[in-house]
Coordinates of C-alpha atoms and ligand atoms in Angstrom, one line a residue:
M145 CA 0.0 0.0 -0.1
K146 CA 1.5 3.1 -0.9
S147 CA 1.4 6.0 1.1
P148 CA -1.1 9.4 -0.1
L149 CA 2.4 11.4 -0.7
E150 CA 3.8 8.1 -2.8
Q151 CA 0.9 8.3 -4.4
S152 CA 0.5 12.1 -5.6
M153 CA 4.1 10.7 -7.4
L154 CA 3.1 8.0 -9.1
S155 CA 3.1 8.1 -13.3
P156 CA 1.0 10.2 -15.5
L157 CA -1.2 7.9 -16.3
S158 CA -1.8 6.6 -12.6
P159 CA -5.1 4.3 -12.2
S160 CA -5.5 5.9 -8.8
T161 CA -5.3 9.7 -10.0
G162 CA -8.2 8.0 -12.8
G163 CA -5.5 8.5 -15.6
L164 CA -5.0 12.0 -14.7
T165 CA -1.8 13.4 -12.8
R166 CA -3.6 16.1 -10.0
S167 CA -2.2 19.5 -10.3
R168 CA -0.2 21.0 -8.0
S169 CA -3.1 22.8 -6.6
Q170 CA -4.9 20.1 -6.4
V171 CA -2.1 18.5 -3.8
F172 CA -1.7 21.4 -1.8
S173 CA -5.1 21.4 -1.2
D174 CA -6.3 18.1 -0.6
P175 CA -5.5 17.3 3.3
E176 CA -4.5 13.5 2.6
L177 CA -1.3 14.2 -0.2
F178 CA -0.3 17.5 1.6
T179 CA -0.4 18.5 4.9
P180 CA 2.2 21.9 5.6
S181 CA 4.4 19.1 7.8
K182 CA 6.3 19.8 10.6
T183 CA 8.9 18.3 9.5
N184 CA 9.6 21.6 7.7
I185 CA 11.5 22.5 10.7
L186 CA 14.6 20.0 10.3
H187 CA 14.5 22.2 6.8
D188 CA 13.9 25.4 7.6
S189 CA 17.8 27.2 8.8
T190 CA 16.7 29.4 11.3
Y191 CA 14.7 26.9 13.9
N192 CA 16.5 24.0 13.1
K193 CA 18.3 21.9 15.4
G194 CA 18.6 18.9 14.1
T195 CA 19.7 16.6 16.4
A196 CA 19.6 18.8 18.9
F197 CA 16.2 19.2 18.9
S198 CA 14.9 17.5 22.3
R199 CA 12.6 14.2 23.1
D200 CA 9.6 16.7 24.6
E201 CA 10.5 19.1 20.9
R202 CA 10.2 15.9 18.6
D203 CA 7.2 15.0 20.0
K204 CA 5.5 18.1 20.4
L205 CA 6.8 19.0 16.8
G206 CA 5.6 16.3 14.7
L207 CA 9.5 14.9 14.5
S208 CA 9.6 11.5 16.8
G209 CA 10.9 8.8 14.5
L210 CA 12.1 11.4 12.6
L211 CA 15.8 11.7 13.6
P212 CA 18.7 9.2 15.1
Y213 CA 17.6 8.4 18.9
K214 CA 20.1 10.4 20.2
V215 CA 19.6 13.8 21.7
E216 CA 22.7 16.1 21.1
T217 CA 23.7 18.6 21.6
L218 CA 25.8 22.1 20.1
E219 CA 28.3 21.3 20.9
D220 CA 28.0 17.8 19.8
Q221 CA 27.3 18.5 16.6
L222 CA 29.6 21.4 16.5
R223 CA 32.5 18.8 17.0
R224 CA 31.1 16.7 13.9
A225 CA 30.9 20.1 11.5
L226 CA 34.5 21.0 12.3
R227 CA 35.7 17.1 11.6
Q228 CA 33.7 16.8 8.8
F229 CA 35.1 20.6 7.5
R230 CA 38.4 19.8 7.9
A231 CA 38.1 16.5 5.3
F232 CA 38.0 19.1 3.4
T233 CA 41.3 19.4 1.8
T234 CA 40.8 22.5 -1.2
P235 CA 38.9 25.8 -0.2
I236 CA 36.2 25.6 -2.3
E237 CA 35.4 21.9 -1.2
K238 CA 35.2 23.8 2.4
Y239 CA 33.5 27.2 1.5
I240 CA 30.9 24.4 -0.5
Y241 CA 30.4 22.8 2.7
L242 CA 30.1 25.7 4.6
S243 CA 27.2 27.4 2.5
S244 CA 25.5 23.8 3.0
L245 CA 25.5 23.6 6.2
Q246 CA 24.3 27.4 6.5
E247 CA 21.5 26.6 4.2
R248 CA 20.5 23.6 6.7
N249 CA 21.4 25.0 10.0
E250 CA 21.9 28.7 10.4
T251 CA 22.5 28.5 14.5
L252 CA 25.5 25.8 14.0
F253 CA 26.6 27.5 10.9
Y254 CA 27.0 30.7 13.2
R255 CA 28.2 29.2 16.0
L256 CA 30.9 26.8 13.9
L257 CA 31.9 30.8 12.5
V258 CA 31.8 32.5 15.6
E259 CA 33.9 30.0 17.7
N260 CA 36.5 29.2 14.4
L261 CA 37.0 33.1 12.9
V262 CA 40.9 32.5 12.1
E263 CA 40.3 29.4 10.5
T264 CA 37.2 29.9 8.4
M265 CA 37.2 33.7 7.5
P266 CA 39.2 33.1 4.8
I267 CA 37.1 30.8 3.3
V268 CA 33.9 32.3 3.8
Y269 CA 35.5 35.5 3.0
T270 CA 39.1 37.0 1.0
P271 CA 40.2 35.2 -0.2
T272 CA 38.0 31.5 -1.1
V273 CA 34.9 33.8 -1.6
G274 CA 36.4 35.0 -4.6
E275 CA 37.3 31.5 -5.8
A276 CA 33.3 30.7 -5.4
C277 CA 32.5 34.3 -6.9
T278 CA 34.3 33.3 -10.1
K279 CA 32.5 29.8 -9.8
L280 CA 29.5 31.2 -8.4
H281 CA 27.5 29.2 -11.8
E282 CA 29.1 25.9 -11.5
V283 CA 29.1 25.3 -7.9
W284 CA 25.6 27.0 -7.3
R285 CA 23.0 24.8 -5.2
S286 CA 20.4 26.7 -3.9
S287 CA 19.5 30.4 -3.9
R288 CA 20.6 33.0 -0.9
G289 CA 19.7 36.6 -1.2
M290 CA 17.2 38.3 -3.8
Y291 CA 18.6 38.7 -7.6
I292 CA 17.1 41.5 -9.0
S293 CA 17.5 42.2 -12.7
L294 CA 17.2 44.8 -15.0
E295 CA 13.9 43.2 -16.3
D296 CA 12.4 43.8 -12.9
K297 CA 12.2 47.9 -13.7
G298 CA 9.3 48.7 -12.6
R299 CA 8.4 46.3 -10.6
I300 CA 11.2 46.0 -8.0
R301 CA 9.1 47.5 -5.2
R302 CA 6.5 44.9 -5.3
L303 CA 9.4 42.0 -5.7
L304 CA 10.6 43.4 -2.3
D305 CA 6.9 42.1 -1.0
N306 CA 8.7 38.6 -1.8
W307 CA 11.4 38.6 1.2
S308 CA 9.7 37.2 3.8
H309 CA 11.4 39.3 6.9
V310 CA 12.3 43.0 7.8
P311 CA 15.8 43.1 7.3
D312 CA 17.9 45.6 9.3
I313 CA 20.9 45.1 6.4
I314 CA 20.7 44.7 3.1
V315 CA 24.9 44.6 1.1
V316 CA 24.0 45.3 -2.1
T317 CA 26.6 45.1 -5.6
D318 CA 26.5 45.2 -9.1
G319 CA 29.2 42.4 -9.2
S320 CA 31.5 45.0 -11.7
R321 CA 34.5 45.0 -9.2
I322 CA 34.5 41.5 -7.3
L323 CA 37.8 42.1 -5.6
G324 CA 40.5 42.3 -7.6
L325 CA 39.1 39.7 -10.3
G326 CA 36.7 41.9 -12.0
D327 CA 33.0 42.0 -13.5
L328 CA 32.2 39.2 -12.5
G329 CA 28.2 39.7 -13.2
C330 CA 25.5 38.2 -10.8
G331 CA 28.5 35.4 -9.9
G332 CA 29.5 38.5 -7.3
M333 CA 26.6 37.8 -5.3
G334 CA 29.5 35.8 -3.1
I335 CA 30.4 39.0 -2.2
P336 CA 27.4 40.6 0.0
I337 CA 26.5 36.6 1.6
G338 CA 30.0 36.4 2.5
K339 CA 29.9 40.1 3.9
L340 CA 26.8 39.2 5.8
S341 CA 28.1 36.3 7.3
L342 CA 30.7 38.3 9.1
Y343 CA 27.7 41.1 9.9
V344 CA 26.1 38.4 11.4
A345 CA 29.5 36.4 13.2
G346 CA 31.0 39.4 13.7
A347 CA 29.0 41.7 15.5
G348 CA 26.0 40.0 16.2
F349 CA 23.0 41.0 13.7
H350 CA 20.3 38.2 13.7
P351 CA 20.4 35.8 10.4
V352 CA 17.3 36.9 9.3
K353 CA 18.0 41.1 9.6
T354 CA 20.6 40.4 6.8
L355 CA 19.0 40.3 3.2
P356 CA 21.9 40.0 0.4
V357 CA 21.3 41.8 -2.8
Q358 CA 22.3 41.5 -6.4
L359 CA 21.4 44.0 -8.8
D360 CA 22.0 42.5 -12.2
V361 CA 22.5 44.9 -15.1
G362 CA 24.2 42.0 -17.8
T363 CA 28.1 41.7 -17.7
N364 CA 30.8 42.4 -19.7
N365 CA 33.0 39.4 -19.1
Q366 CA 32.8 37.9 -21.9
K367 CA 34.3 34.2 -20.6
L368 CA 30.7 33.9 -18.2
R369 CA 28.9 35.3 -21.2
N370 CA 29.8 32.1 -23.5
D371 CA 29.4 30.3 -20.6
D372 CA 25.9 27.8 -20.7
L373 CA 26.1 27.1 -17.0
Y374 CA 25.6 30.8 -16.4
L375 CA 23.2 32.5 -14.4
G376 CA 22.3 35.9 -14.9
L377 CA 21.5 38.3 -17.2
N378 CA 23.1 37.6 -20.7
R379 CA 23.8 41.1 -22.1
D380 CA 26.3 44.0 -21.8
R381 CA 26.3 45.7 -18.7
V382 CA 24.3 48.8 -19.0
R383 CA 25.6 51.6 -17.5
G384 CA 24.4 55.8 -17.5
E385 CA 21.0 56.6 -17.6
E386 CA 19.4 53.4 -17.2
F387 CA 21.7 52.5 -14.9
Y388 CA 20.9 55.1 -12.2
S389 CA 17.5 54.9 -13.1
F390 CA 17.4 51.0 -11.9
A391 CA 19.4 51.9 -9.0
D392 CA 17.9 54.3 -7.9
E393 CA 13.9 52.2 -8.0
F394 CA 16.1 49.9 -6.2
L395 CA 17.1 52.6 -3.8
M396 CA 13.9 53.9 -3.4
A397 CA 11.5 51.3 -3.2
V398 CA 14.2 49.9 0.0
K399 CA 13.5 53.4 1.9
D400 CA 10.0 53.1 1.0
K401 CA 9.3 49.7 2.3
W402 CA 12.3 49.1 5.3
P403 CA 12.7 52.8 6.0
K404 CA 15.3 52.0 9.4
C405 CA 17.6 49.7 6.8
L406 CA 21.0 50.1 6.4
V407 CA 21.9 49.7 3.2
Q408 CA 25.5 49.3 2.2
F409 CA 27.5 49.2 -1.3
E410 CA 30.0 46.8 -2.4
D411 CA 32.1 46.2 -4.7
F412 CA 30.5 48.5 -7.7
S413 CA 33.0 49.6 -10.2
N414 CA 34.2 53.1 -9.8
D415 CA 33.0 54.7 -12.8
V416 CA 29.5 54.7 -10.6
C417 CA 30.8 53.8 -7.5
F418 CA 31.4 57.5 -6.3
E419 CA 27.9 59.2 -7.8
L420 CA 25.7 56.7 -6.1
L421 CA 27.7 57.5 -2.7
E422 CA 27.4 60.9 -3.2
K423 CA 23.5 61.0 -4.5
Y424 CA 22.6 58.7 -1.7
R425 CA 24.6 59.7 1.6
N426 CA 21.9 62.1 2.6
K427 CA 18.9 60.4 1.0
L428 CA 19.4 57.2 3.4
L429 CA 20.8 55.5 5.7
C430 CA 23.6 53.8 3.2
F431 CA 27.5 54.0 2.5
N432 CA 29.8 52.6 0.8
D433 CA 32.1 50.1 2.1
D434 CA 35.3 50.2 -0.4
I435 CA 35.2 53.2 -0.1
Q436 CA 34.4 54.7 3.0
G437 CA 35.1 50.9 5.3
T438 CA 38.1 50.9 3.7
G439 CA 39.3 54.1 4.3
A440 CA 38.2 53.7 8.4
V441 CA 40.1 50.4 8.5
I442 CA 44.0 51.7 6.9
V443 CA 43.3 55.4 9.2
S444 CA 44.0 52.6 11.8
G445 CA 46.1 50.5 11.2
F446 CA 48.2 53.9 9.4
L447 CA 47.7 55.4 13.1
N448 CA 49.3 52.8 14.9
A449 CA 52.0 52.3 12.2
A450 CA 52.6 55.8 12.8
K451 CA 53.0 54.6 16.5
V452 CA 55.8 52.5 15.4
T453 CA 57.8 54.3 13.2
G454 CA 58.1 56.9 16.0
I455 CA 56.8 59.2 13.0
R456 CA 54.0 61.5 13.7
P457 CA 50.4 61.2 11.6
K458 CA 51.0 64.6 9.9
D459 CA 55.1 63.9 8.7
H460 CA 54.7 60.8 6.9
K461 CA 54.7 61.0 2.7
I462 CA 52.5 58.3 1.2
V463 CA 52.4 56.9 -2.0
F464 CA 49.4 54.9 -3.3
F465 CA 49.4 52.2 -6.1
G466 CA 46.3 52.3 -7.5
A467 CA 43.6 55.5 -7.6
G468 CA 40.4 54.0 -7.6
S469 CA 37.8 53.6 -4.9
A470 CA 40.0 52.7 -2.1
S471 CA 42.6 54.6 -2.9
V472 CA 41.0 57.7 -3.0
G473 CA 38.3 56.3 0.2
V474 CA 42.0 55.3 2.1
A475 CA 43.8 58.7 0.7
D476 CA 40.9 61.3 1.8
Q477 CA 40.9 59.6 5.7
I478 CA 43.8 60.0 6.0
A479 CA 44.2 63.2 4.7
M480 CA 41.7 64.5 7.4
V481 CA 43.7 62.6 10.2
M482 CA 46.9 64.3 9.3
K483 CA 45.3 67.5 9.6
L484 CA 43.6 66.9 12.7
D485 CA 46.9 66.0 13.7
S486 CA 48.8 68.9 12.7
D487 CA 45.5 70.9 13.9
K488 CA 47.1 69.8 17.6
D489 CA 49.8 72.2 17.5
G490 CA 47.8 75.0 16.8
K491 CA 48.5 75.2 13.1
Q492 CA 45.3 75.6 11.0
V493 CA 45.8 73.3 7.8
T494 CA 43.7 72.6 4.9
V495 CA 42.7 68.9 3.9
D496 CA 44.1 69.7 0.8
E497 CA 47.6 70.6 2.3
M498 CA 47.6 67.1 3.6
R499 CA 46.4 65.7 0.4
R500 CA 49.8 67.0 -1.2
R501 CA 51.4 64.6 0.7
M502 CA 50.1 61.9 -1.4
Y503 CA 51.7 60.3 -4.4
L504 CA 49.0 58.6 -6.2
V505 CA 49.7 56.1 -9.3
D506 CA 47.2 54.9 -11.6
S507 CA 47.6 51.9 -14.7
K508 CA 49.6 54.9 -16.3
G509 CA 52.0 56.7 -13.8
L510 CA 52.0 59.1 -11.1
V511 CA 48.3 61.2 -11.4
T512 CA 49.0 64.4 -12.5
K513 CA 46.8 67.4 -13.7
S514 CA 49.6 67.6 -16.7
R515 CA 49.8 64.1 -18.3
G516 CA 46.7 64.5 -20.7
G517 CA 44.6 62.4 -21.1
R518 CA 41.2 62.0 -19.5
L519 CA 41.0 62.2 -15.6
E520 CA 38.3 61.3 -13.4
V521 CA 36.6 63.4 -10.8
H522 CA 37.6 61.4 -8.2
K523 CA 41.4 61.7 -9.2
V524 CA 41.5 65.2 -9.8
A525 CA 41.9 66.4 -5.4
Y526 CA 45.4 64.4 -5.8
A527 CA 46.4 65.2 -9.5
R528 CA 50.1 66.7 -9.0
D529 CA 50.5 69.7 -10.4
D530 CA 53.7 70.0 -9.0
V531 CA 56.4 67.5 -11.4
E532 CA 58.8 68.3 -13.9
E533 CA 58.2 65.1 -16.0
E534 CA 56.6 62.5 -15.9
L535 CA 56.8 59.6 -14.1
T536 CA 55.2 55.9 -15.3
S537 CA 56.1 53.3 -13.2
L538 CA 56.0 53.2 -9.4
L539 CA 59.7 52.0 -9.2
E540 CA 60.5 55.4 -10.5
V541 CA 57.8 57.2 -8.2
V542 CA 59.3 55.5 -4.8
K543 CA 62.7 56.5 -5.9
K544 CA 61.8 60.0 -6.5
Y545 CA 59.4 61.2 -3.5
K546 CA 61.2 58.4 -0.9
P547 CA 57.5 57.9 1.0
T548 CA 57.4 57.0 4.5
A549 CA 54.6 54.9 3.5
L550 CA 53.5 52.6 0.9
I551 CA 49.6 51.8 0.1
G552 CA 48.9 49.0 -2.4
L553 CA 45.1 49.0 -4.0
S554 CA 45.8 48.4 -7.8
G555 CA 44.0 44.6 -8.0
Q556 CA 47.7 44.2 -9.4
G557 CA 49.5 41.3 -8.2
Q558 CA 53.4 40.8 -7.2
T559 CA 53.9 44.5 -8.1
F560 CA 55.8 45.9 -5.4
T561 CA 58.9 44.2 -6.1
E562 CA 62.5 42.9 -4.5
E563 CA 63.8 46.2 -6.1
I564 CA 60.8 48.7 -4.5
L565 CA 61.0 47.2 -1.4
S566 CA 64.5 47.4 -0.8
L567 CA 64.1 51.3 -1.5
M568 CA 61.7 51.1 0.9
A569 CA 64.0 50.1 3.3
E570 CA 67.1 52.1 2.5
N571 CA 64.5 55.2 2.7
N572 CA 63.4 54.2 6.3
E573 CA 64.1 52.9 9.2
K574 CA 61.0 51.7 9.6
P575 CA 58.4 51.6 6.2
I576 CA 55.0 51.4 6.0
V577 CA 54.0 48.2 3.5
F578 CA 50.7 47.9 2.8
A579 CA 49.5 45.8 0.2
L580 CA 45.9 45.5 0.3
S581 CA 44.7 44.2 -3.1
N582 CA 42.2 40.9 -3.0
P583 CA 42.2 38.0 -3.0
T584 CA 45.6 36.8 -2.2
N585 CA 46.9 36.5 -5.3
N586 CA 46.2 40.0 -6.3
S587 CA 48.5 40.9 -2.8
E588 CA 51.3 43.7 -4.3
C589 CA 53.6 41.5 -2.3
S590 CA 53.4 38.7 -0.1
A591 CA 54.1 38.7 3.7
E592 CA 57.0 37.1 3.2
Q593 CA 58.5 39.3 0.5
A594 CA 57.7 42.5 2.7
V595 CA 59.8 41.0 5.5
K596 CA 62.5 39.6 3.8
F597 CA 63.6 42.5 0.8
T598 CA 63.3 45.4 3.6
K599 CA 65.1 42.8 5.9
G600 CA 62.6 42.6 9.1
K601 CA 62.2 46.4 8.1
C602 CA 58.6 47.0 7.5
V603 CA 55.5 47.7 9.3
F604 CA 52.7 45.4 6.9
A605 CA 49.6 44.4 6.5
S606 CA 47.3 43.0 3.9
G607 CA 44.0 42.5 2.3
S608 CA 43.5 38.7 2.4
P609 CA 45.2 36.8 5.4
F610 CA 49.3 35.5 5.1
P611 CA 50.4 33.0 7.5
D612 CA 53.4 34.0 9.8
V613 CA 56.5 34.6 8.7
T614 CA 60.2 33.9 10.4
Y615 CA 62.7 36.4 10.1
E616 CA 66.0 36.0 12.0
D617 CA 64.3 33.7 14.6
K618 CA 61.5 36.3 14.8
V619 CA 58.5 35.4 14.1
I620 CA 56.0 38.2 12.6
K621 CA 52.1 38.2 12.8
P622 CA 51.1 39.6 9.3
G623 CA 48.1 42.5 10.5
Q624 CA 44.9 42.3 7.8
G625 CA 44.1 45.8 6.8
N626 CA 40.5 44.9 5.3
N627 CA 37.4 46.6 5.8
M628 CA 36.2 43.3 7.7
Y629 CA 37.5 44.7 11.3
I630 CA 34.6 48.4 10.5
F631 CA 32.0 47.2 8.6
P632 CA 30.3 44.8 11.3
G633 CA 30.3 47.4 14.2
L634 CA 29.9 50.5 11.5
G635 CA 26.6 48.7 10.4
L636 CA 25.4 48.1 13.8
G637 CA 26.3 51.1 15.4
A638 CA 24.3 53.0 12.6
V639 CA 21.5 50.2 12.9
V640 CA 20.9 50.2 16.6
S641 CA 20.6 53.8 16.7
E642 CA 18.7 54.1 14.1
S643 CA 20.7 57.2 12.2
K644 CA 19.5 58.3 9.6
N645 CA 22.2 58.5 7.4
V646 CA 26.1 57.5 8.1
S647 CA 27.8 60.3 8.6
D648 CA 31.8 61.3 8.1
L649 CA 32.1 61.8 12.1
M650 CA 30.4 58.3 12.0
V651 CA 33.0 56.8 10.3
L652 CA 36.1 58.5 12.0
T653 CA 35.0 57.4 14.9
A654 CA 34.4 53.8 13.9
S655 CA 38.3 53.6 13.0
Q656 CA 39.8 55.5 16.5
V657 CA 37.8 53.0 18.2
L658 CA 39.7 50.3 15.8
A659 CA 42.9 52.0 16.3
D660 CA 42.8 52.4 19.8
C661 CA 41.8 48.3 20.3
V662 CA 45.7 48.0 20.0
T663 CA 47.4 48.2 23.4
E664 CA 51.3 49.3 24.2
Q665 CA 52.4 45.7 23.8
D666 CA 50.6 44.8 20.7
L667 CA 52.2 47.9 19.2
K668 CA 55.5 46.5 20.7
K669 CA 55.2 44.0 18.7
G670 CA 54.7 45.6 15.9
D671 CA 50.7 44.9 15.8
I672 CA 49.1 47.5 13.9
Y673 CA 45.3 45.6 14.0
P674 CA 43.6 43.3 17.0
S675 CA 43.5 39.5 16.4
L676 CA 40.0 38.9 14.5
A677 CA 39.1 36.1 17.2
S678 CA 38.1 39.2 19.2
I679 CA 35.8 41.4 16.5
R680 CA 33.0 40.9 18.7
S681 CA 33.7 42.5 21.5
I682 CA 35.5 45.2 19.1
S683 CA 32.3 45.5 16.8
V684 CA 30.3 46.5 19.8
K685 CA 32.7 48.4 21.1
I686 CA 32.7 50.4 17.9
A687 CA 29.1 50.1 17.8
A688 CA 28.5 52.4 20.7
A689 CA 30.7 54.9 19.8
V690 CA 29.4 55.2 16.2
A691 CA 25.8 55.8 17.9
R692 CA 26.9 58.3 20.0
Q693 CA 28.1 60.4 17.4
S694 CA 25.2 59.6 15.7
V695 CA 23.1 60.9 18.3
K696 CA 25.6 64.1 18.4
E697 CA 25.1 65.0 15.3
G698 CA 21.2 64.9 15.5
L699 CA 20.7 61.6 13.2
C700 CA 19.8 59.3 15.6
R701 CA 16.1 58.5 15.0
L702 CA 15.4 57.0 18.6
T703 CA 12.4 58.5 20.7
S704 CA 14.2 57.3 23.7
I705 CA 17.7 58.1 23.8
P706 CA 19.7 54.9 26.1
D707 CA 22.3 56.3 28.6
D708 CA 24.5 52.7 28.6
W709 CA 25.7 52.2 24.7
E710 CA 27.0 49.3 24.7
Q711 CA 24.5 47.7 27.1
Y712 CA 21.8 48.8 24.7
V713 CA 23.8 47.0 21.3
K714 CA 24.6 44.5 23.6
N715 CA 20.4 43.2 23.9
Y716 CA 20.9 43.9 20.1
V717 CA 22.8 41.2 19.8
F718 CA 22.2 37.6 18.1
E719 CA 24.5 35.1 20.2
P720 CA 24.6 31.4 18.1
A721 CA 22.7 29.0 20.4
Y722 CA 19.3 27.1 20.4
A723 CA 16.1 28.4 21.9
E724 CA 13.7 26.2 23.7
L725 CA 11.3 25.2 21.1
G726 CA 7.6 24.7 22.0
D727 CA 5.1 23.8 19.7
A728 CA 4.4 23.8 15.9
S729 CA 2.1 27.5 16.5
Q730 CA 5.2 28.9 18.2
L731 CA 7.3 29.0 14.5
Q732 CA 4.1 30.3 12.9
Ligands
LIG868 N1 42.0 45.6 2.3 C1 40.4 46.1 2.2 O1 39.9 46.2 2.9 C2 40.2 46.4 -0.1 C3 40.5 46.1 -0.7 N2 40.5 45.9 -1.8 C4 41.2 45.7 -2.7 O2 41.7 46.4 -3.4 C5 41.7 46.7 -4.8 C6 41.0 48.1 -5.9 O3 40.4 48.1 -5.9 P1 39.1 49.4 -5.5 O4 40.0 50.8 -5.5 O5 38.0 49.7 -5.5 O6 39.4 49.2 -7.1 P2 39.2 50.2 -8.7 O7 39.4 50.0 -9.9 O8 38.7 51.3 -8.4 O9 41.1 50.7 -8.4 C7 41.9 50.2 -9.1 C8 43.2 51.1 -9.0 O10 44.0 50.2 -9.4 C9 44.6 50.8 -10.8 N3 45.5 50.1 -11.5 C10 45.2 48.8 -12.3 N4 46.1 48.0 -13.1 C11 47.2 48.9 -12.6 C12 48.6 48.9 -12.8 N5 49.3 47.9 -13.6 N6 49.7 49.8 -12.2 C13 49.2 51.0 -11.6 N7 47.6 51.1 -11.3 C14 46.3 50.1 -11.9 C15 43.7 51.7 -11.2 O11 44.5 52.5 -13.0 P3 43.1 53.3 -13.9 O12 42.7 55.0 -12.8 O13 43.9 53.5 -14.4 O14 42.5 52.2 -14.6 C16 42.8 52.3 -10.3 O15 43.2 53.4 -10.1 C17 41.0 45.3 -4.8 O16 41.8 44.4 -5.3 C18 39.9 45.4 -3.7 O17 39.7 44.2 -3.3 C19 39.2 47.1 -2.2 C20 38.8 47.4 -1.0 C21 38.9 47.2 0.8
LIG869 C1 37.4 43.9 1.0 C2 37.0 44.7 0.3 O1 35.7 45.3 0.6 C3 37.4 44.4 -1.2 O2 38.4 43.6 -0.9 O3 36.9 44.8 -1.8
LIG870 MG1 34.2 45.1 -1.6

């Protein structure tokens, strides 16, 4: 005798259905064939506890007989999950494993992340997330977040109704500049997903309060478009008015439906990212992570590195390799802290004067006013007008200007050569070398190269993690200068204070708090960033300070202002642990 469900799956000419297949709606409306199953909870990643459902819960939720006998604890499950995770040998396999765990049981997934941040971050975030983005169409298992394509123009507000939760945070990309990997079309979705995993693991957002979004406006990546498995809109990427009006419809729909939600712009190419930020920064709660988040995290590292070098911030001279969204974001914020440092001496210098201490090098060489050709708007404030000759290589620029710091945000791997690094070491007692491009292959140099070619003298940070380096019996821990230290706390502060906007001072506050998380002892060891393992407590501190700054500027929309912001933030924070579940009605 076949069960009703099995019967419903019989062949189209099954006699039991009178020779006709039952339509889906018939199946759903027939209580014998379809009971909205209590077992769904085993497939609901938010509530699922798997083998950790207690006997009582199993009885009440109709799960008895559907799980093996033993009732496990989250810790038991964690041991198994960690063993499974470690059994995979390649990073991409580990990534796929973690993604499927996230789809099955978010509590277990986040507990695994939180307790093993140093080990799991390189998988869910850079560098492996980069590989996952390039292969999204190949490794695709299931959907997460929202994909909104140009063809949805005119109905985006209605599409948002398909999302069943109220998000506190959206990370959105159009996939046009994914890490240093270029245009990855809809594969770029891996980045919002990865960033949001960090919002949860690193700051304590509740998973259901996060929404990754990919705005699909086509791709210019021909290799992807020629691939029959590619999942996105197969057409040339749209820019110009059509792009802005599409983005506007999305952003206004978000503001209308979820007015308190924070929108983080991520990995939009520099032909649109500056303009998007300028257009919306005062219209809704938003920020651009590559410009502002990166600016803040590198300012923290720079302030601490300046202490290590013994040279005050205002006296540094910096060469940037790369003159795109990240470099300009970092340069702007460093110019601001240089000015603040100078103000301490009672000298009223302008931010523009401090910009003179920076030299930006792009794909054509040193950015100058005189070099001819089009000068993109974001480079104008840094274009030099004081050069006698055009310098077309980084080496020439380093030779001529003898910087105290070299910051790589070019997306070009292996460009800080032995010659350049040796020169930095010849010119400085403690040169600052930040090779910040992601993922690892795009890093301007490795930690080992930086240490070796500067004879152990450099203060180093990279965008993606590098292993410890041993130099003359000393173990050096390379710092990770990645916006991951900033955006979780900055976002948390902006959300809990229900801020109207994200102001420049809120961003600057975040970077100062992060810098202060590094102790004198850490600095003595040459560490300029705190350990990633403490990111949750750092995020709480950053969030509290950011919220206070929001209040100070009159941006906070809370009707009653908390006395103790740290406690207020902590009350919001999600801990990945199982709650006692009652009966099924509780889950509706
Ligand atoms: N560590 C971190 O937290 C972060 C790291 N990044 C990384 O920084 C890198 C750049 O990001 P972003 O600024 O947003 O990207 P952009 O595309 O905006 O900028 C890239 C810049 O690099 C320049 N460039 C490209 N090729 C060369 C070359 N051969 N020689 C010299 N300059 C070159 C480009 O020159 P041109 O202007 O002439 O085209 C452009 O100015 C990426 O790898 C990204 O992953 C980004 C954000 C945060
Ligand atoms: C870290 C980051 O945001 C980037 O590389 O784009
Ligand atoms: Mg980014």
